[in-house]
Amino acid sequence: GHMNGFDTPRAASRDTQRNLTAFFEFLAEYDGVGVFNHPNYDIQPNWNDFEYRGLGDRQVSLIEVGSGPYRHNVTNERAYKRALDRGWHVGAVGSQDNHRADWGTAAPTRTGLIAPELTREAVLTAMRNMRTYAAEDSNVRVLFASGDSVMGDEIETAPGDFMSGKSMEFRVYVADPDEADGLELVQIVSNGGEVVWEDAPGRGRPRESDGAVGAYEAVATLTPKSSYSWYYLRAVQSDGDVVVTSPIW
């Protein structure tokens, strides 16, 4: 499979890092940020079906849930769920595998970042910490959180709380300034790809505090079924565009 490495002082190459272990070791040497590119079960083996590697899990932060070659998007959500089930801690990005000189503008596919400022350092930190979401819409804003934790975070619960079935609250926020981009469906997806919560809001109410048109907010109460549980938010707009966030573990 193809991969990217970010924030390293020199480039990796398939001529020098000739296997997966060598690339993971390269990323570890420079503390780079790894990305699984365009996973597809029809054309490549997907890193031995996402065979878990501890060294790789520490350095690979992201996976392309969507990647458009030119002017359309290819969704890879099935592979995303498989990687999470196999223990990988990876967040969602939407990219373009674009070999033409209009990258970034050929399609509306975007990666959204939760960061305090728009600087190189803040963007790389957001990528490293999986504060990301993949969107087929270019200006949708999304936040998925639980308490003080946001997408990309791990929450440790006491064994007693898990055994007693203690529930957790997850906060959902989706906003798009375009009137035509209504919100049709909101889901929380968990282990095995199970949809554990959903709502069909149709059209949300504006938030006066930030002026966002069509902003939607909700709180979902869920009870973890496993000592290793992951949850991510999936939203579908009225034109069919899909937004997928990084998980909370």
XYZ file of C-alpha atoms in Angstrom:
249
model
C 0.000 0.000 0.000
C 0.950 3.640 -0.433
C 1.738 5.882 2.545
C 2.753 9.451 3.285
C 5.099 10.723 5.948
C 4.916 14.299 7.213
C 7.249 16.478 9.286
C 10.513 14.634 8.621
C 13.767 16.439 7.735
C 14.253 14.308 4.631
C 12.044 12.259 2.363
C 11.512 8.540 2.573
C 11.668 6.490 -0.607
C 10.525 3.075 -1.676
C 14.077 2.634 -2.975
C 15.570 3.005 0.519
C 12.672 2.094 2.860
C 11.877 -1.095 0.995
C 9.317 -2.611 3.374
C 6.758 -1.552 5.938
C 9.003 -2.091 8.960
C 11.734 0.074 7.416
C 9.255 2.894 6.813
C 7.903 2.692 10.378
C 11.483 2.819 11.660
C 12.129 5.878 9.475
C 9.074 7.634 10.909
C 10.114 6.700 14.452
C 13.662 8.001 13.918
C 12.357 11.462 12.966
C 9.049 11.307 14.863
C 7.158 11.778 11.611
C 3.405 11.586 11.077
C 2.331 8.597 8.976
C -0.799 8.334 6.824
C -2.408 5.261 5.241
C -3.258 6.316 1.676
C -6.393 5.339 -0.300
C -7.018 1.875 1.217
C -8.930 -0.253 -1.254
C -9.656 -3.964 -0.927
C -10.027 -4.348 -4.691
C -6.592 -3.145 -5.772
C -4.128 -3.579 -2.891
C -3.658 -5.760 0.216
C -4.108 -2.879 2.702
C -0.941 -3.468 4.709
C -1.648 -7.168 5.241
C -5.258 -6.358 6.159
C -4.083 -3.786 8.719
C -1.938 -6.245 10.626
C -1.256 -4.506 13.924
C 2.260 -3.186 14.511
C 2.977 -1.363 17.767
C 5.746 0.757 16.261
C 3.502 1.694 13.366
C 0.594 2.541 15.640
C 2.780 5.045 17.497
C 3.749 6.857 14.292
C 0.827 6.411 11.879
C -1.814 8.923 12.949
C -4.147 9.143 9.959
C -5.961 7.192 7.281
C -7.641 8.454 4.130
C -11.344 7.798 4.643
C -11.866 9.591 1.347
C -9.493 10.259 -1.528
C -10.450 11.610 -4.919
C -8.136 10.967 -7.867
C -9.362 14.020 -9.739
C -12.856 15.480 -9.511
C -14.686 12.931 -7.414
C -14.254 11.230 -4.056
C -13.602 7.553 -3.372
C -14.800 6.552 0.075
C -12.797 4.072 2.120
C -14.861 3.906 5.296
C -14.879 0.102 5.311
C -11.083 0.054 5.609
C -11.209 2.746 8.316
C -13.446 0.563 10.483
C -11.242 -2.460 9.857
C -8.109 -0.605 10.977
C -9.825 0.577 14.156
C -11.096 -2.914 14.944
C -7.581 -4.287 14.585
C -6.268 -1.832 17.174
C -4.847 1.000 15.085
C -5.210 4.491 16.547
C -5.763 6.477 13.364
C -7.834 9.550 12.563
C -9.851 10.406 9.470
C -8.642 12.602 6.602
C -10.070 13.402 3.178
C -7.485 13.947 0.448
C -6.852 13.970 -3.294
C -4.589 11.504 -5.072
C -4.256 14.147 -7.761
C -1.478 14.002 -10.353
C -2.543 17.265 -12.010
C -1.695 20.864 -11.225
C -5.041 21.696 -9.628
C -4.589 19.781 -6.365
C -6.602 21.217 -3.508
C -9.177 22.835 -5.809
C -10.251 20.067 -8.201
C -12.745 18.581 -5.736
C -14.494 19.809 -2.579
C -13.009 16.952 -0.515
C -11.295 18.366 2.566
C -9.621 17.514 5.840
C -10.937 19.583 8.736
C -8.589 20.310 11.632
C -9.266 21.316 15.222
C -6.411 23.704 16.023
C -5.959 26.954 17.978
C -4.435 28.777 15.011
C -3.631 28.324 11.333
C 0.120 27.798 11.508
C 2.388 25.013 10.292
C 3.103 23.908 13.858
C -0.565 23.904 14.900
C -1.632 21.987 11.775
C 1.043 19.309 12.280
C 0.105 18.992 15.961
C -3.557 18.543 15.011
C -2.588 15.853 12.496
C -0.355 14.084 15.004
C -3.096 14.130 17.659
C -5.825 13.073 15.191
C -7.869 16.262 15.719
C -9.299 15.764 12.252
C -12.355 14.968 10.182
C -12.797 13.977 6.544
C -15.442 15.849 4.565
C -16.823 15.743 1.034
C -18.028 19.315 1.639
C -15.461 22.123 1.605
C -16.794 24.293 4.455
C -18.686 22.097 6.922
C -17.601 22.421 10.562
C -17.783 19.462 12.930
C -16.938 18.743 16.558
C -17.253 15.386 18.310
C -16.460 15.391 22.027
C -17.015 13.715 25.372
C -16.410 15.869 28.424
C -13.062 17.582 27.927
C -11.990 15.017 25.313
C -12.386 15.548 21.571
C -11.878 13.369 18.506
C -8.455 11.794 18.605
C -8.463 11.346 22.388
C -8.466 8.235 24.545
C -10.615 8.126 27.674
C -9.590 5.752 30.434
C -12.417 4.457 32.606
C -12.113 2.662 35.914
C -12.722 -1.119 35.727
C -15.570 -0.763 38.192
C -17.301 1.819 36.007
C -17.029 -0.453 32.977
C -18.266 -3.535 34.834
C -21.234 -1.642 36.262
C -22.252 -0.382 32.824
C -21.619 3.296 33.489
C -22.703 5.412 30.532
C -20.867 8.240 28.797
C -22.107 11.391 27.102
C -20.953 12.402 23.631
C -21.526 15.876 22.213
C -22.207 16.380 18.520
C -21.927 19.637 16.569
C -22.291 20.018 12.803
C -22.649 23.349 10.980
C -22.583 24.455 7.360
C -23.096 28.086 6.221
C -24.697 27.032 2.932
C -28.490 26.940 2.938
C -28.535 24.049 0.458
C -26.407 21.816 2.679
C -28.994 20.570 5.132
C -28.185 17.776 7.548
C -30.123 14.603 6.797
C -28.539 11.974 9.049
C -26.167 11.914 12.005
C -24.708 8.670 13.334
C -22.220 7.477 15.921
C -20.377 4.380 14.668
C -18.565 1.947 16.987
C -16.768 -1.398 17.042
C -17.518 -3.642 14.104
C -19.096 -0.736 12.244
C -22.220 -0.870 14.422
C -24.327 2.293 14.409
C -24.945 2.807 18.133
C -26.808 6.119 17.873
C -28.443 8.095 15.102
C -30.728 11.019 14.441
C -32.383 12.307 11.284
C -32.607 16.040 11.969
C -33.617 17.150 8.483
C -32.654 20.717 9.149
C -31.129 22.052 12.362
C -31.708 25.427 13.990
C -29.223 28.280 13.579
C -26.923 29.048 16.487
C -27.169 32.698 17.369
C -23.853 32.577 19.216
C -21.762 32.063 16.089
C -24.198 32.807 13.283
C -23.797 29.363 11.708
C -26.657 28.508 9.378
C -28.099 25.057 9.858
C -26.068 24.294 12.973
C -27.021 21.052 14.693
C -26.222 20.037 18.269
C -27.051 16.910 20.205
C -25.956 14.835 23.181
C -25.835 11.044 22.931
C -25.637 8.804 25.994
C -23.854 5.513 25.322
C -22.622 2.571 27.370
C -19.325 0.989 26.230
C -19.743 -2.685 25.375
C -16.059 -3.560 25.388
C -12.931 -2.648 27.321
C -11.599 -1.501 23.930
C -14.261 0.696 22.369
C -14.046 3.328 19.681
C -16.645 5.813 18.458
C -16.679 8.209 15.540
C -19.252 10.623 14.164
C -20.698 10.219 10.666
C -22.902 12.936 9.146
C -24.709 12.950 5.805
C -25.843 16.187 4.154
C -28.902 16.587 1.950
C -26.796 16.472 -1.230
C -25.275 13.160 -0.146
C -21.933 14.560 1.031
C -20.516 12.572 3.943
C -18.441 13.758 6.906
C -16.494 11.306 9.080
C -14.564 12.308 12.209
C -11.608 10.773 13.951
C -12.624 8.474 16.810
C -12.722 8.839 20.524
C -11.410 5.661 22.163
